[in-house]
PDB file of C-alpha atoms in Angstrom:
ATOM      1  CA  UNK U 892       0.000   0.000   0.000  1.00  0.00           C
ATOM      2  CA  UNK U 893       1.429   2.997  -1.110  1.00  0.00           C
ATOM      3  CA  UNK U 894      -0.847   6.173   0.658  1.00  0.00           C
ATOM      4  CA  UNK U 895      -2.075   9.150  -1.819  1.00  0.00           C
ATOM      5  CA  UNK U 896       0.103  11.877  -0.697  1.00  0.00           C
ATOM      6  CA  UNK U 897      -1.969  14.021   2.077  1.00  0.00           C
ATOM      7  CA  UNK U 898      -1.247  17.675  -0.627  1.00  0.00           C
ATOM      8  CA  UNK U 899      -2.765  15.487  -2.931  1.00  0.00           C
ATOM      9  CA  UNK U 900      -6.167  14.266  -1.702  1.00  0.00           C
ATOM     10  CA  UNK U 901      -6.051  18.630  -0.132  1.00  0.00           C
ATOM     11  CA  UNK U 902      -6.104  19.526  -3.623  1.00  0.00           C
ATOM     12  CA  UNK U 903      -8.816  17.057  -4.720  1.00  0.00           C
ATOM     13  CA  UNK U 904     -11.131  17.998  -1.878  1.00  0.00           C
ATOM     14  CA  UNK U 905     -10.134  21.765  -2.739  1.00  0.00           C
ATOM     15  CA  UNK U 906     -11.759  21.135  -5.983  1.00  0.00           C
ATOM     16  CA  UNK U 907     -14.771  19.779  -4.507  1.00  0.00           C
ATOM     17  CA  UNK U 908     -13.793  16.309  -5.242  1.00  0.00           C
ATOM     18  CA  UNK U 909     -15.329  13.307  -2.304  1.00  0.00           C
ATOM     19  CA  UNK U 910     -11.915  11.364  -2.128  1.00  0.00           C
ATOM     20  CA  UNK U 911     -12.765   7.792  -0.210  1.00  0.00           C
ATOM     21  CA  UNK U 912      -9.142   6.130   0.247  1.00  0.00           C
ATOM     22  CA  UNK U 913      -9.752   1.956  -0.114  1.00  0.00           C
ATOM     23  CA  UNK U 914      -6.612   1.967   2.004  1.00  0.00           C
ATOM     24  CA  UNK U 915      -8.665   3.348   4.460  1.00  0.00           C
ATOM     25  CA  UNK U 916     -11.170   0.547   4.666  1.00  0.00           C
ATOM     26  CA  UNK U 917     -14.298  -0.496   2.934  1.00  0.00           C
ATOM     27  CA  UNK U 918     -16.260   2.904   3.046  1.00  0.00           C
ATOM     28  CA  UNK U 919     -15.550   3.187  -0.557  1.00  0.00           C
ATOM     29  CA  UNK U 920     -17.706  -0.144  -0.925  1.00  0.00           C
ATOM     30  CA  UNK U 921     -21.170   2.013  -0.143  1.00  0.00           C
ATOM     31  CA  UNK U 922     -20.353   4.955  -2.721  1.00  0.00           C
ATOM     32  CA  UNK U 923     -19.190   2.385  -5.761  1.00  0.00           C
ATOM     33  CA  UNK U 924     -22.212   3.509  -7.969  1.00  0.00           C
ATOM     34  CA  UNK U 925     -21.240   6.647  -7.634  1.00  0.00           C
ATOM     35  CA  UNK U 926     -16.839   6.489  -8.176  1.00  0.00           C
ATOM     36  CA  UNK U 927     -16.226   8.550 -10.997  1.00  0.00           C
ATOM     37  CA  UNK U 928     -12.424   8.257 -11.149  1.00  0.00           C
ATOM     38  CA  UNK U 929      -9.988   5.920  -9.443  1.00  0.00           C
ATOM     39  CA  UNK U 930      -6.326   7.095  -8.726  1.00  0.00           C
ATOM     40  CA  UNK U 931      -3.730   3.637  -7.822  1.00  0.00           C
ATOM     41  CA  UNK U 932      -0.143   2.909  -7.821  1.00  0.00           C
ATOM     42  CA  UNK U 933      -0.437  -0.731  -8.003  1.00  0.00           C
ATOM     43  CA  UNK U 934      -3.221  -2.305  -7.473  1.00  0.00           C
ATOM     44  CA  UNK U 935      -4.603  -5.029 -10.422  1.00  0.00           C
ATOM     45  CA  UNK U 936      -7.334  -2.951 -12.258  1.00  0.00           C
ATOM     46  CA  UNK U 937      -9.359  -5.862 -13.689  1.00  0.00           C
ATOM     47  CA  UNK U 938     -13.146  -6.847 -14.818  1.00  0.00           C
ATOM     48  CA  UNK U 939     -14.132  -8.166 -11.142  1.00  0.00           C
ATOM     49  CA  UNK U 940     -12.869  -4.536  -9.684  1.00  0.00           C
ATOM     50  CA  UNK U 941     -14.455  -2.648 -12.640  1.00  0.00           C
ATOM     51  CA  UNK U 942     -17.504  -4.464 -12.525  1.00  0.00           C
ATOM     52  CA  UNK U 943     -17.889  -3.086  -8.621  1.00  0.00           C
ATOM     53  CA  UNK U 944     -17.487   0.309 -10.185  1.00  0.00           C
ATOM     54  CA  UNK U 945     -20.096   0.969 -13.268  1.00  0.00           C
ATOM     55  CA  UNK U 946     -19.451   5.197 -12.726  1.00  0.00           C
ATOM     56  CA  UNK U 947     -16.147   4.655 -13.379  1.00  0.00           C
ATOM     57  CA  UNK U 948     -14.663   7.442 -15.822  1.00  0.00           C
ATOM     58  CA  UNK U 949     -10.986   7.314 -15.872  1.00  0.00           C
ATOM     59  CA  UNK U 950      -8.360   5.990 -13.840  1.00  0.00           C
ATOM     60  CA  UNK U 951      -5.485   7.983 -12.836  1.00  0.00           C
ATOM     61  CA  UNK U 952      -1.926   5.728 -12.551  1.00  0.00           C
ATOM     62  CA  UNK U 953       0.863   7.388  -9.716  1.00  0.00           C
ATOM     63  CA  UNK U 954       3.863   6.424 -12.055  1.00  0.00           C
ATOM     64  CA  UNK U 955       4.526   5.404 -15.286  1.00  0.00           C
ATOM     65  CA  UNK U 956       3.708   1.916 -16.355  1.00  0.00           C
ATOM     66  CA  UNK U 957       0.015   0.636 -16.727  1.00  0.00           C
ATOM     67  CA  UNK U 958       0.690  -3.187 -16.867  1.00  0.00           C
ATOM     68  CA  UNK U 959      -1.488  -3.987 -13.904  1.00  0.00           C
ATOM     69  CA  UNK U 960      -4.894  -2.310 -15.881  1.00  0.00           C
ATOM     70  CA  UNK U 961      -6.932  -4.462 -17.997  1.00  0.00           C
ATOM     71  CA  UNK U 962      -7.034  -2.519 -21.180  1.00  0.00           C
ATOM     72  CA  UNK U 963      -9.179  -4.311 -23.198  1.00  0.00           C
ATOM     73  CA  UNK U 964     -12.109  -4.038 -20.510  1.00  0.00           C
ATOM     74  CA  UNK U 965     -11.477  -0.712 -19.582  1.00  0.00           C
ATOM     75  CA  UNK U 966     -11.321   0.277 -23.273  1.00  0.00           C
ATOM     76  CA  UNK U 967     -14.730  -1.709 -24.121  1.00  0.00           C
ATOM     77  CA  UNK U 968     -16.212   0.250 -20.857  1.00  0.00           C
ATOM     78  CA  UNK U 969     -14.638   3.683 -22.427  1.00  0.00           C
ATOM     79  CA  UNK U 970     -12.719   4.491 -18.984  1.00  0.00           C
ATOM     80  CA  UNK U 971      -9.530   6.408 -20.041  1.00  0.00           C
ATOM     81  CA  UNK U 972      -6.659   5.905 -18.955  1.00  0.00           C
ATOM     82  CA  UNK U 973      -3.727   8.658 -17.606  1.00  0.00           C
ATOM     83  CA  UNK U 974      -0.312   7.475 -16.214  1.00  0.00           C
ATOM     84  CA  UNK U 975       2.947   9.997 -15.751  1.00  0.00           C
ATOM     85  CA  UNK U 976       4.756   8.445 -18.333  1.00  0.00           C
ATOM     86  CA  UNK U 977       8.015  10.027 -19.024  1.00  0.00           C
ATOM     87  CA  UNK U 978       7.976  12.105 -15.567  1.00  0.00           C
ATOM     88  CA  UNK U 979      11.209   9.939 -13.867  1.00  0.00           C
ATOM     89  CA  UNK U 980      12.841   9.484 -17.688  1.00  0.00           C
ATOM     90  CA  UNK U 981      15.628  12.389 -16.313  1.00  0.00           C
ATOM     91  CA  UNK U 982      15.723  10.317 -12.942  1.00  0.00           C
ATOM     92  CA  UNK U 983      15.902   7.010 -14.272  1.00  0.00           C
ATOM     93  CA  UNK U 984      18.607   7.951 -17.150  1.00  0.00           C
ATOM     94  CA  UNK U 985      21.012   9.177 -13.923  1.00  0.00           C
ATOM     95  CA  UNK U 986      20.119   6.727 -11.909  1.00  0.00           C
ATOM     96  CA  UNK U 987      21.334   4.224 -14.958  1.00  0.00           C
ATOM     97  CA  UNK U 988      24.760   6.551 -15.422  1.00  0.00           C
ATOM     98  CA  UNK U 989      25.791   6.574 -11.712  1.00  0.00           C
ATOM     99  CA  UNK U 990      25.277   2.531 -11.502  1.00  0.00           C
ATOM    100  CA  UNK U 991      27.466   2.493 -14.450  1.00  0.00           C
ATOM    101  CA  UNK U 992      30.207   5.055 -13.434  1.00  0.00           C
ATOM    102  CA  UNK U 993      29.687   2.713  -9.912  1.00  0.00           C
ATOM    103  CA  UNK U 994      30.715  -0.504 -11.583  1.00  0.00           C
ATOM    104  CA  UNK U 995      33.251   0.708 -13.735  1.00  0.00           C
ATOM    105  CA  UNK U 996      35.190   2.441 -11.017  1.00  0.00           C
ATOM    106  CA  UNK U 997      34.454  -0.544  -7.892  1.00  0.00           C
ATOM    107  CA  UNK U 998      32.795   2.241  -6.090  1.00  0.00           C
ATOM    108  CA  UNK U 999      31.279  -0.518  -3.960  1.00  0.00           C
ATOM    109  CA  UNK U1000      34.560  -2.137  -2.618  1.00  0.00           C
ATOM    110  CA  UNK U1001      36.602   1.503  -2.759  1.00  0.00           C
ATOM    111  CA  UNK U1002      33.802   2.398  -0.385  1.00  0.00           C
ATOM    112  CA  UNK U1003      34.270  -0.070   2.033  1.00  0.00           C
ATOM    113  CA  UNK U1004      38.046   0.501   1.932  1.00  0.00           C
ATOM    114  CA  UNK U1005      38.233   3.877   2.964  1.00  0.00           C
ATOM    115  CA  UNK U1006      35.547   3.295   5.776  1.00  0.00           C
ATOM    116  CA  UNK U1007      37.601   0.824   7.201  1.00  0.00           C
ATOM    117  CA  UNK U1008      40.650   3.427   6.736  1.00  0.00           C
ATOM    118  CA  UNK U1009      42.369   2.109   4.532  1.00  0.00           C
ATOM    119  CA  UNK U1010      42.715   4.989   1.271  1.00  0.00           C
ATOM    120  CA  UNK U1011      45.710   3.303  -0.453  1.00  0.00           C
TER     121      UNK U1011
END
């Protein structure tokens, strides 16, 4: 479980959206004919979730990849779909240059050396 962050769900309220967190427990299960939009990290999005929610607009992914949502159903249903796709690509891309400069230089094993004193 991954909670929405709390200047998140401020905002949605803000707008005069009713945000029920499942996380939260099952007060969500009372309002499902009425759950417009759905925001998860990674949760399975598939037909015996959508079928609880026949509102259900669009559903909002918090990070890039939307391999957990059935796309087919949600596609036959018309729900779209929004993910940030592209939003870590700078992160990810540095992340992938510092392993590398890492490994190339044994910045694993020089670390360990010169915490144990020893910088020759």
């Amino acid at each position: 479980m991954q909670p929405l962050p709390a200047v998140a769900i401020d905002w949605l309220r803000k707008h005069h959206a009713e945000v029920l967190l499942a996380y939260e427990g099952d007060v969500w299960q009372s309002a499902r004919d009425r759950i417009r939009a759905l925001i998860y990290y990674s949760i399975p999005i598939a037909k015996p979730l959508l079928d609880q929610l026949p509102a259900l607009e669009i559903i909002g992914k918090r990070g890039a990849g939307i391999d957990t949502v059935d796309l087919d159903e949600t596609r036959r249903r018309g729900i779209r779909i929004s993910s940030v796709a592209g939003a870590n690509a700078s992160a990810v891309a540095e992340h992938a240059v510092a392993l590398l400069l890492a490994a190339t230089r044994d910045l694993v094993v020089r670390d360990a050396l010169v915490r144990q004193g020893r910088f020759g």
